[in-house]
Coordinates of C-alpha atoms and ligand atoms in Angstrom, one line a residue:
Chain A
X14 CA 77.9 86.7 54.7
X15 CA 76.1 90.0 55.4
X16 CA 74.0 88.6 58.2
X17 CA 77.0 87.0 59.8
X18 CA 78.8 90.2 60.1
X19 CA 75.6 91.8 61.3
X20 CA 75.3 89.2 63.9
X21 CA 78.9 89.7 65.0
X22 CA 78.4 93.5 65.2
X23 CA 75.3 93.2 67.4
X24 CA 77.0 90.6 69.5
X25 CA 79.9 93.0 70.0
X26 CA 77.6 95.8 70.8
X27 CA 75.8 93.6 73.3
X28 CA 78.9 92.7 75.2
X29 CA 80.2 96.2 75.1
X30 CA 77.0 97.4 76.7
X31 CA 77.1 94.6 79.2
X32 CA 80.7 95.7 80.1
X33 CA 79.7 99.3 80.5
X34 CA 76.7 98.2 82.6
X35 CA 79.0 96.3 84.9
X36 CA 81.4 99.1 85.2
X37 CA 78.6 101.5 85.9
X38 CA 77.4 99.2 88.7
X39 CA 80.9 99.0 90.1
X40 CA 81.2 102.7 90.3
X41 CA 77.8 103.2 91.8
X42 CA 78.5 100.7 94.5
X43 CA 81.9 102.3 95.1
X44 CA 80.2 105.7 95.3
X45 CA 77.6 104.4 97.8
X46 CA 79.9 104.8 100.8
X47 CA 79.4 108.6 100.7
X48 CA 75.7 108.0 101.2
X49 CA 76.4 106.9 104.8
X50 CA 76.6 110.5 106.0
X51 CA 73.7 111.6 103.8
X52 CA 70.6 109.7 104.8
X53 CA 68.4 112.5 103.7
X54 CA 69.2 111.9 100.0
X55 CA 68.2 108.3 100.4
X56 CA 65.0 109.1 102.2
X57 CA 63.9 111.5 99.5
X58 CA 64.4 108.8 96.9
X59 CA 62.7 106.2 99.0
X60 CA 59.7 108.4 99.0
X61 CA 59.5 109.0 95.3
X62 CA 60.6 105.5 94.3
X63 CA 58.9 103.5 97.1
X64 CA 56.1 105.3 98.7
X65 CA 54.7 106.7 95.5
X66 CA 54.6 103.1 94.1
X67 CA 52.5 101.9 97.1
X68 CA 49.1 102.6 95.6
X69 CA 49.6 100.6 92.4
X70 CA 51.2 97.8 94.4
X71 CA 48.4 97.7 96.9
X72 CA 45.6 97.7 94.3
X73 CA 47.4 95.1 92.1
X74 CA 48.0 92.9 95.1
X75 CA 44.4 93.1 96.2
X76 CA 43.1 92.0 92.7
X77 CA 45.7 89.3 92.3
X78 CA 44.8 87.9 95.7
X79 CA 41.1 88.0 94.8
X80 CA 41.7 86.2 91.6
X81 CA 43.7 83.6 93.4
X82 CA 40.9 83.1 95.9
X83 CA 38.4 82.6 93.2
X84 CA 40.5 80.3 91.1
X85 CA 41.9 78.4 94.0
X86 CA 38.4 77.8 95.4
X87 CA 37.1 76.4 92.2
X88 CA 39.9 73.9 92.0
X89 CA 40.0 73.0 95.6
X90 CA 36.3 72.6 96.1
X91 CA 36.3 69.6 93.7
X92 CA 38.6 67.8 96.1
X93 CA 36.7 68.9 99.1
X94 CA 39.8 70.7 100.5
X95 CA 38.7 74.3 100.3
X96 CA 40.1 75.0 103.8
X97 CA 43.5 74.9 102.2
X98 CA 42.6 78.0 100.2
X99 CA 44.5 80.2 102.6
X100 CA 47.7 78.1 102.1
X101 CA 47.4 78.1 98.4
X102 CA 46.9 81.8 98.2
X103 CA 49.6 82.6 100.6
X104 CA 52.2 80.3 99.1
X105 CA 51.6 81.5 95.5
X106 CA 51.9 85.1 96.6
X107 CA 54.9 84.8 98.9
X108 CA 57.0 82.6 96.7
X109 CA 56.1 83.7 93.2
X110 CA 53.5 86.3 92.4
X111 CA 54.6 88.8 95.1
X112 CA 58.2 89.2 94.1
X113 CA 57.6 88.8 90.3
X114 CA 54.5 91.0 89.9
X115 CA 56.0 93.6 92.2
X116 CA 59.2 93.7 90.2
X117 CA 57.3 94.1 86.9
X118 CA 55.0 96.7 88.3
X119 CA 58.0 98.4 89.9
X120 CA 59.7 98.6 86.5
X121 CA 56.6 100.1 85.0
X122 CA 55.9 102.6 87.8
X123 CA 59.3 103.6 89.3
X124 CA 61.8 102.2 86.8
X125 CA 60.5 104.2 83.9
X126 CA 60.5 107.4 85.9
X127 CA 64.0 106.8 87.0
X128 CA 65.2 106.1 83.5
X129 CA 63.4 109.2 82.1
X130 CA 64.6 111.4 84.9
X131 CA 68.3 110.4 84.5
X132 CA 68.1 110.4 80.7
X133 CA 66.6 113.9 80.7
X134 CA 69.2 115.1 83.1
X135 CA 71.9 113.8 80.7
X136 CA 70.1 115.3 77.7
X137 CA 69.9 118.7 79.3
X138 CA 73.6 118.6 80.4
X139 CA 72.7 118.5 84.1
X140 CA 75.0 115.6 84.6
X141 CA 77.8 117.2 82.7
X142 CA 77.2 120.4 84.7
X143 CA 77.5 118.5 87.9
X144 CA 80.7 116.9 86.8
X145 CA 82.1 120.3 86.0
X146 CA 81.1 121.4 89.5
X147 CA 83.2 118.5 90.8
X148 CA 80.2 116.7 92.0
X149 CA 80.1 113.0 90.9
X150 CA 76.6 112.3 89.5
X151 CA 77.1 108.6 90.2
X152 CA 77.4 109.4 93.9
X153 CA 75.1 112.3 94.2
X154 CA 72.3 111.2 91.8
X155 CA 72.6 107.6 90.9
X156 CA 73.6 105.9 94.2
X157 CA 70.7 107.2 96.3
X158 CA 68.3 106.1 93.7
X159 CA 69.9 102.7 93.3
X160 CA 69.7 102.0 97.1
X161 CA 66.2 103.4 97.3
X162 CA 65.0 101.0 94.6
X163 CA 67.0 98.1 96.1
X164 CA 65.4 98.6 99.5
X165 CA 61.9 99.5 98.4
X166 CA 61.2 96.6 96.1
X167 CA 61.4 93.9 98.8
X168 CA 59.2 96.0 101.1
X169 CA 56.7 96.6 98.3
X170 CA 56.7 92.8 97.6
X171 CA 55.9 92.2 101.2
X172 CA 53.0 94.6 101.0
X173 CA 51.8 93.0 97.8
X174 CA 51.7 89.6 99.3
X175 CA 50.1 90.7 102.5
X176 CA 47.3 92.6 100.7
X177 CA 47.0 89.7 98.3
X178 CA 46.3 87.3 101.2
X179 CA 43.5 89.7 102.4
X180 CA 42.1 89.7 98.8
X181 CA 42.0 85.9 98.9
X182 CA 40.4 86.0 102.3
X183 CA 37.8 88.5 101.2
X184 CA 36.8 86.3 98.2
X185 CA 37.2 82.9 99.8
X186 CA 35.9 83.5 103.3
X187 CA 33.7 86.6 102.7
X188 CA 32.0 85.6 99.5
X189 CA 32.4 81.9 99.0
X190 CA 32.0 80.7 102.5
X191 CA 35.3 79.1 103.4
X192 CA 35.8 78.6 107.1
X193 CA 37.4 81.6 108.7
X194 CA 39.4 79.8 111.3
X195 CA 40.6 77.1 108.8
X196 CA 41.8 79.8 106.4
X197 CA 44.2 81.3 108.9
X198 CA 45.2 78.3 110.9
X199 CA 46.2 76.4 107.7
X200 CA 48.4 79.3 106.7
X201 CA 49.9 79.4 110.2
X202 CA 50.6 75.6 110.1
X203 CA 51.8 75.1 106.6
X204 CA 53.7 78.2 105.6
X205 CA 57.2 78.0 106.9
X206 CA 59.3 81.0 107.4
X207 CA 62.6 79.6 106.2
X208 CA 61.4 77.4 103.4
X209 CA 58.8 79.7 102.0
X210 CA 58.9 83.2 103.1
X211 CA 62.6 83.6 103.1
X212 CA 62.8 82.3 99.5
X213 CA 60.4 85.0 98.5
X214 CA 62.4 87.6 100.3
X215 CA 65.6 86.5 98.6
X216 CA 63.9 86.7 95.2
X217 CA 62.6 90.1 95.8
X218 CA 66.0 91.3 97.0
X219 CA 67.6 90.0 93.8
X220 CA 64.8 91.6 91.7
X221 CA 65.3 94.9 93.5
X222 CA 68.9 94.9 92.7
X223 CA 68.4 94.1 89.0
X224 CA 65.4 96.4 88.5
X225 CA 67.2 99.4 90.0
X226 CA 70.4 98.6 88.1
X227 CA 68.7 98.3 84.7
X228 CA 66.5 101.4 85.2
X229 CA 69.4 103.6 86.2
X230 CA 71.9 102.3 83.7
X231 CA 69.4 102.8 80.8
X232 CA 69.0 106.4 81.9
X233 CA 72.7 107.0 82.3
X234 CA 73.5 105.4 79.0
X235 CA 70.7 107.2 77.1
X236 CA 71.5 108.7 73.7
X237 CA 71.0 112.3 74.7
X238 CA 67.9 113.2 72.6
X239 CA 64.2 113.0 73.2
X240 CA 64.0 109.9 71.1
X241 CA 66.9 108.3 73.0
X242 CA 65.1 108.9 76.3
X243 CA 61.9 107.4 75.0
X244 CA 63.7 104.3 73.8
X245 CA 65.6 103.9 77.0
X246 CA 62.4 104.1 78.9
X247 CA 60.8 101.3 76.8
X248 CA 64.0 99.2 77.2
X249 CA 63.8 99.6 81.0
X250 CA 60.4 97.9 81.1
X251 CA 61.2 95.2 78.6
X252 CA 64.7 94.3 79.9
X253 CA 63.6 94.4 83.6
X254 CA 60.5 92.2 82.9
X255 CA 62.6 89.6 80.9
X256 CA 65.4 89.6 83.4
X257 CA 63.0 89.2 86.3
X258 CA 61.1 86.3 84.7
X259 CA 64.4 84.6 83.7
X260 CA 65.9 85.0 87.1
X261 CA 62.7 83.8 88.7
X262 CA 63.1 80.5 86.9
X263 CA 66.8 80.2 87.9
X264 CA 66.1 81.1 91.5
X265 CA 63.2 78.8 91.8
X266 CA 65.2 75.9 90.4
X267 CA 68.0 76.6 92.8
X268 CA 65.6 76.9 95.8
X269 CA 63.8 73.6 95.2
X270 CA 67.0 71.8 94.8
Chain B
X17 CA 108.8 132.3 92.6
X18 CA 111.2 131.1 89.9
X19 CA 111.9 134.1 87.8
X20 CA 113.4 132.1 84.9
X21 CA 110.0 130.5 84.5
X22 CA 108.2 133.8 84.9
X23 CA 106.6 133.5 81.5
X24 CA 105.2 130.0 82.2
X25 CA 103.7 131.1 85.4
X26 CA 101.6 133.7 83.7
X27 CA 100.0 131.0 81.6
X28 CA 97.0 129.4 83.3
X29 CA 95.9 127.1 80.5
X30 CA 98.5 125.8 78.2
X31 CA 97.3 123.8 75.2
X32 CA 99.8 122.2 72.9
X33 CA 99.4 120.2 69.7
X34 CA 95.7 119.4 70.5
X35 CA 93.9 117.2 68.1
X36 CA 90.4 115.9 68.5
X37 CA 88.2 113.9 66.3
X38 CA 84.6 113.0 66.3
X39 CA 84.1 109.9 64.2
X40 CA 85.6 110.8 60.8
X41 CA 85.5 114.5 61.4
X42 CA 88.5 116.4 62.6
X43 CA 87.3 119.0 65.1
X44 CA 90.8 120.2 66.1
X45 CA 93.9 119.7 64.1
X46 CA 97.0 120.4 66.1
X47 CA 96.2 123.6 67.8
X48 CA 98.1 125.6 70.4
X49 CA 96.6 128.1 72.8
X50 CA 97.7 130.0 75.9
X51 CA 95.3 131.5 78.3
X52 CA 96.9 134.1 80.5
X53 CA 96.3 134.3 84.2
X54 CA 94.1 137.2 85.3
X55 CA 93.1 138.1 81.7
X56 CA 90.0 137.8 79.7
X57 CA 90.6 135.5 76.7
X58 CA 87.9 135.3 74.1
X59 CA 87.5 132.4 71.7
X60 CA 85.6 133.2 68.6
X61 CA 84.6 131.1 65.6
X62 CA 81.7 130.1 63.5
X63 CA 79.0 127.9 64.8
X64 CA 80.0 124.2 64.9
X65 CA 83.7 124.7 64.9
X66 CA 84.1 123.2 68.3
X67 CA 84.2 126.0 70.8
X68 CA 82.1 124.1 73.2
X69 CA 84.2 121.0 72.5
X70 CA 87.3 123.0 73.4
X71 CA 85.9 124.0 76.8
X72 CA 85.0 120.4 77.5
X73 CA 88.5 119.4 76.6
X74 CA 90.0 122.0 79.0
X75 CA 87.6 120.8 81.7
X76 CA 88.6 117.2 81.2
X77 CA 85.2 116.0 80.1
X78 CA 86.6 114.9 76.7
X79 CA 89.9 113.3 76.0
X80 CA 92.0 114.6 73.1
X81 CA 93.3 112.2 70.5
X82 CA 96.6 114.0 70.7
X83 CA 98.3 116.8 72.5
X84 CA 98.2 118.1 76.0
X85 CA 96.1 120.5 78.1
X86 CA 97.7 121.9 81.2
X87 CA 95.7 123.9 83.7
X88 CA 97.8 125.6 86.4
X89 CA 100.7 123.4 85.3
X90 CA 98.7 120.2 85.8
X91 CA 98.0 117.9 82.8
X92 CA 94.2 117.6 82.9
X93 CA 94.1 114.3 81.1
X94 CA 96.6 112.5 83.3
X95 CA 94.7 113.1 86.5
X96 CA 92.8 110.5 88.4
X97 CA 89.1 111.1 88.8
X98 CA 89.4 112.5 92.3
X99 CA 92.3 114.8 91.4
X100 CA 90.4 116.0 88.4
X101 CA 87.5 116.8 90.7
X102 CA 89.8 118.7 93.0
X103 CA 91.0 120.7 90.0
X104 CA 87.4 121.3 88.8
X105 CA 86.5 122.9 92.2
X106 CA 88.8 125.7 91.1
X107 CA 87.2 126.0 87.6
X108 CA 83.8 127.3 87.0
X109 CA 82.0 126.6 83.8
X110 CA 78.9 128.3 82.4
X111 CA 77.2 125.9 80.0
X112 CA 75.6 127.2 76.8
X113 CA 72.2 125.8 78.0
X114 CA 72.7 126.8 81.6
X115 CA 72.4 123.2 82.7
X116 CA 70.5 124.2 85.9
X117 CA 69.1 121.3 88.0
X118 CA 65.5 121.4 87.1
X119 CA 64.1 119.8 90.2
X120 CA 65.2 122.5 92.6
X121 CA 64.7 126.3 92.6
X122 CA 67.1 129.1 91.7
X123 CA 68.3 129.5 95.3
X124 CA 69.1 125.9 95.7
X125 CA 70.8 125.7 92.4
X126 CA 73.2 128.4 93.4
X127 CA 73.6 126.9 96.8
X128 CA 74.3 123.4 95.3
X129 CA 78.1 123.6 94.9
X130 CA 78.5 125.4 98.2
X131 CA 76.5 122.7 100.1
X132 CA 78.3 119.9 98.2
X133 CA 81.8 121.2 98.9
X134 CA 81.7 123.0 102.1
X135 CA 80.3 122.5 105.6
X136 CA 79.2 126.1 106.0
X137 CA 76.3 126.8 108.3
X138 CA 73.0 127.4 106.5
X139 CA 72.9 131.1 107.4
X140 CA 76.2 131.7 105.8
X141 CA 75.2 129.7 102.7
X142 CA 72.1 131.9 102.4
X143 CA 74.2 135.1 102.5
X144 CA 76.6 133.8 100.0
X145 CA 73.9 132.7 97.6
X146 CA 72.1 136.0 97.9
X147 CA 75.3 137.9 97.2
X148 CA 75.9 135.9 94.1
X149 CA 72.3 136.3 92.9
X150 CA 72.5 140.0 93.6
X151 CA 75.6 140.2 91.4
X152 CA 73.6 138.8 88.5
X153 CA 70.5 140.9 89.3
X154 CA 68.3 137.9 90.2
X155 CA 68.1 138.1 94.0
X156 CA 64.3 138.6 93.6
X157 CA 64.0 135.4 91.5
X158 CA 65.3 133.1 94.1
X159 CA 62.1 131.2 94.6
X160 CA 61.5 130.5 90.9
X161 CA 62.0 127.1 89.4
X162 CA 64.3 126.8 86.4
X163 CA 61.3 126.1 84.1
X164 CA 60.0 129.5 85.1
X165 CA 63.1 131.4 83.8
X166 CA 63.7 132.8 80.4
X167 CA 66.8 131.5 78.6
X168 CA 68.7 134.7 79.4
X169 CA 67.8 134.5 83.1
X170 CA 68.7 130.8 83.3
X171 CA 72.1 131.7 82.0
X172 CA 72.6 134.4 84.6
X173 CA 71.6 132.0 87.4
X174 CA 74.1 129.5 85.9
X175 CA 76.7 132.3 86.1
X176 CA 75.9 132.9 89.8
X177 CA 76.3 129.2 90.4
X178 CA 79.6 129.1 88.5
X179 CA 81.1 131.8 90.7
X180 CA 79.6 130.4 93.9
X181 CA 82.8 128.7 95.0
X182 CA 85.0 131.7 93.9
X183 CA 87.0 129.7 91.3
X184 CA 90.3 130.8 89.9
X185 CA 89.0 130.5 86.4
X186 CA 85.6 130.6 84.7
X187 CA 84.8 129.3 81.2
X188 CA 81.8 131.0 79.7
X189 CA 80.0 129.3 76.8
X190 CA 78.1 131.9 74.9
X191 CA 77.2 134.1 77.9
X192 CA 75.7 136.9 75.8
X193 CA 73.2 135.0 73.7
X194 CA 69.6 135.7 74.6
X195 CA 70.4 138.7 76.7
X196 CA 68.6 142.0 76.1
X197 CA 70.9 145.1 75.7
X198 CA 70.6 146.0 79.3
X199 CA 71.5 142.7 80.8
X200 CA 74.1 142.2 78.1
X201 CA 75.8 145.4 79.3
X202 CA 75.4 144.3 82.9
X203 CA 77.0 140.9 82.1
X204 CA 79.9 142.4 80.2
X205 CA 80.6 144.7 83.2
X206 CA 80.1 141.8 85.6
X207 CA 82.6 139.5 83.8
X208 CA 85.0 142.4 83.6
X209 CA 84.6 143.3 87.3
X210 CA 84.8 139.7 88.4
X211 CA 88.0 139.3 86.5
X212 CA 89.6 142.4 88.0
X213 CA 88.3 142.3 91.5
X214 CA 88.7 138.6 92.2
X215 CA 91.8 138.1 90.0
X216 CA 89.8 135.6 88.0
X217 CA 90.9 134.2 84.7
X218 CA 88.1 134.2 82.2
X219 CA 87.7 132.3 79.0
X220 CA 84.7 133.4 76.9
X221 CA 83.4 131.6 73.9
X222 CA 81.3 134.0 71.9
X223 CA 80.0 135.1 68.5
X224 CA 79.3 138.6 69.7
X225 CA 82.2 140.3 68.3
X226 CA 81.4 143.8 69.7
X227 CA 80.7 142.8 73.3
X228 CA 83.6 140.3 73.3
X229 CA 86.1 142.7 71.9
X230 CA 85.0 145.3 74.5
X231 CA 86.3 143.2 77.4
X232 CA 88.8 140.9 75.7
X233 CA 92.5 141.1 76.5
X234 CA 93.3 138.5 73.9
X235 CA 91.3 136.9 71.2
X236 CA 91.6 133.6 69.4
X237 CA 89.7 133.0 66.2
X238 CA 89.2 129.3 65.4
X239 CA 87.9 127.9 62.2
X240 CA 88.0 124.5 60.6
X241 CA 90.0 123.0 63.4
X242 CA 92.8 125.6 63.2
X243 CA 93.6 128.8 65.0
X244 CA 93.2 131.3 62.1
X245 CA 93.9 134.4 64.0
X246 CA 95.0 135.7 67.4
X247 CA 95.9 138.9 69.1
X248 CA 94.5 141.8 71.1
X249 CA 91.3 143.2 69.8
X250 CA 93.2 146.1 68.1
X251 CA 95.6 143.7 66.5
X252 CA 92.8 141.7 65.1
X253 CA 91.0 144.8 63.8
X254 CA 94.2 145.6 61.9
X255 CA 94.8 142.1 60.8
X256 CA 95.0 141.4 57.1
X257 CA 93.9 137.8 57.4
X258 CA 90.8 137.2 55.3
X259 CA 89.5 134.8 57.9
X260 CA 89.7 137.3 60.7
X261 CA 88.3 140.1 58.7
X262 CA 85.3 138.1 57.6
X263 CA 84.5 137.1 61.1
X264 CA 85.1 140.4 62.8
X265 CA 83.1 142.3 60.1
X266 CA 80.4 139.6 59.9
X267 CA 80.6 139.1 56.2
X268 CA 78.7 136.0 55.0
X269 CA 81.1 135.2 52.2
X270 CA 84.8 134.5 52.6
X271 CA 87.1 131.7 53.7
X272 CA 85.0 130.7 56.6
X273 CA 82.3 128.5 55.2
X274 CA 78.7 129.0 56.3
X275 CA 77.9 125.4 55.4
X276 CA 78.7 122.2 57.2
X277 CA 80.9 120.1 54.8
X278 CA 78.7 118.6 52.1
X279 CA 78.7 117.3 48.6
X280 CA 78.0 119.5 45.6
X281 CA 74.6 121.3 46.1
X282 CA 73.3 120.8 42.5
X283 CA 74.4 117.2 42.4
X284 CA 72.6 116.6 45.7
X285 CA 69.4 118.2 44.5
X286 CA 69.5 116.3 41.2
X287 CA 70.2 113.0 42.9
X288 CA 66.5 112.9 44.0
X289 CA 65.3 113.5 40.5
X290 CA 67.5 110.9 38.8
X291 CA 66.4 108.1 41.1
Ligands
ATP27 N1 78.2 114.3 71.0 C1 78.6 114.6 69.7 N2 78.8 113.6 68.9 C2 79.2 113.8 67.6 N3 79.5 115.0 67.1 C3 79.4 116.0 67.9 C4 78.9 115.9 69.3 N4 78.9 117.1 69.8 C5 79.3 118.0 68.9 N5 79.6 117.3 67.7 C6 80.2 117.9 66.5 O1 81.3 118.7 66.9 C7 81.3 119.9 66.2 C8 81.7 121.0 67.2 O2 80.6 121.1 68.1 P1 80.6 122.3 69.2 O3 79.3 122.1 70.0 O4 81.9 122.3 70.0 O5 80.5 123.6 68.3 P2 80.4 125.1 68.8 O6 81.6 125.7 68.2 O7 80.3 125.2 70.2 O8 79.1 125.6 68.0 P3 78.1 126.7 68.5 O9 78.7 128.0 68.4 O10 76.9 126.5 67.6 O11 77.7 126.4 69.9 C9 80.0 120.1 65.6 O12 80.2 120.1 64.2 C10 79.2 118.9 65.9 O13 78.7 118.3 64.7
MG28 MG1 78.8 125.7 71.5

């Protein structure tokens, strides 16, 4: 009996939080209109959320592409079709690894810092203070960060994929001797913008939305103590990663339909 | 102006039957308060009675379980979010911790509400900010970041920010704590001066009986969720209420408990041994 009521309680807590999360999102979106006249706020956040994440994304993209080149070559060479290496690398990156890896890395690099920043602002009463100055923190603080995350993630995913292809090229063509021209022409012939690239872009847009939402909500909903902030930061990474992987499956299933 | 209502018009903050609960704990139990326009009202009470909570109730950040709070004849808790924000533009609040924005410097902190709510040219903003900072004696500290300020300095910057938009009323949460005798004196004078020169209404939450009495027009003493004493400083000095005497004369023992409500001390200690 005890575990049943326990289950009911955590169920209720879950749905209550989900409700608050949705309400939060609603108000953030509502408050976003005031951003129109204040592009500078958005640009500042794009810098700290997006530009500062570029290094980790670039390096990770390069390594992932190199691994793909190596693995792909070993598999393809058995079938004598190593000229298709470029296609394999490009498709894996554009459709799957680019959006997913970028979202997970984004959660770890930018999501955590957003959560911690907002959580600490709440803990030190900066958000309360703003409210008492008649400034809505959802508009002034949260909305620019939300849009910055939402816009940055697809761009970062694009960089990840592009750099990854060069990583694959470096290993495949540079080290393993795949034909240079075949590598690129195969990509050009077989990667379709609408079927392949667009799907990847859609995925990364969805992931950007979810990653920014989770990170900011966790920060805003923090228990205002140092422990609360540290927990919220952890939850950001865990929840974003799970949500991204789950959504990736759903989206992939829908897209191949 | 309606002369029949003359008395009502003098009251800026009108609190009636206010009750507020945190979990099981009753923080306020049916209290009434009147804060007069243009006067300095001090709210005293032991630590943890809910003085900060009271200010947040007046500012509309918390909702009472029962009762009403009216500011300038407007029921704070009936307002829509945007109307509440309009009202708050006319209310300054000085947080106990200062609540400065930590990612921008002192100057930008004071400029923040001005830039958010007005379209003034930057040159004018600069002059306004420097005037406010001069008033709290920190014009020279404008380039410092909040992390480089002492607690007392941070609170003075927060004061400069609270008066940036020339509100009709300011709520000060413990403005005197952490101030050395000189800046304390300056602050007391400043609050007094602001109140008279700008026709401000001031609500001060404070433990500092001497300083607070020096500028108070009216004092409320709160304890255990009730108003246990009220009056002018002279009236309170002469009061025969044990609560008030204990607080004003800083006696550790008396009706105001030093302890947070707890079970019997001896029992509590022995509980560990008996286990
Ligand atoms: N967020 C909260 N959740 C639960 N209880 C709270 C919360 N904030 C304050 N309390 C409780 O409400 C009571 C009143 O707190 P408040 O901060 O208003 O006291 P105070 O009179 O301002 O004290 P001090 O003089 O020490 O600042 C305290 O006993 C505290 O335990
Ligand atoms: Mg307090």
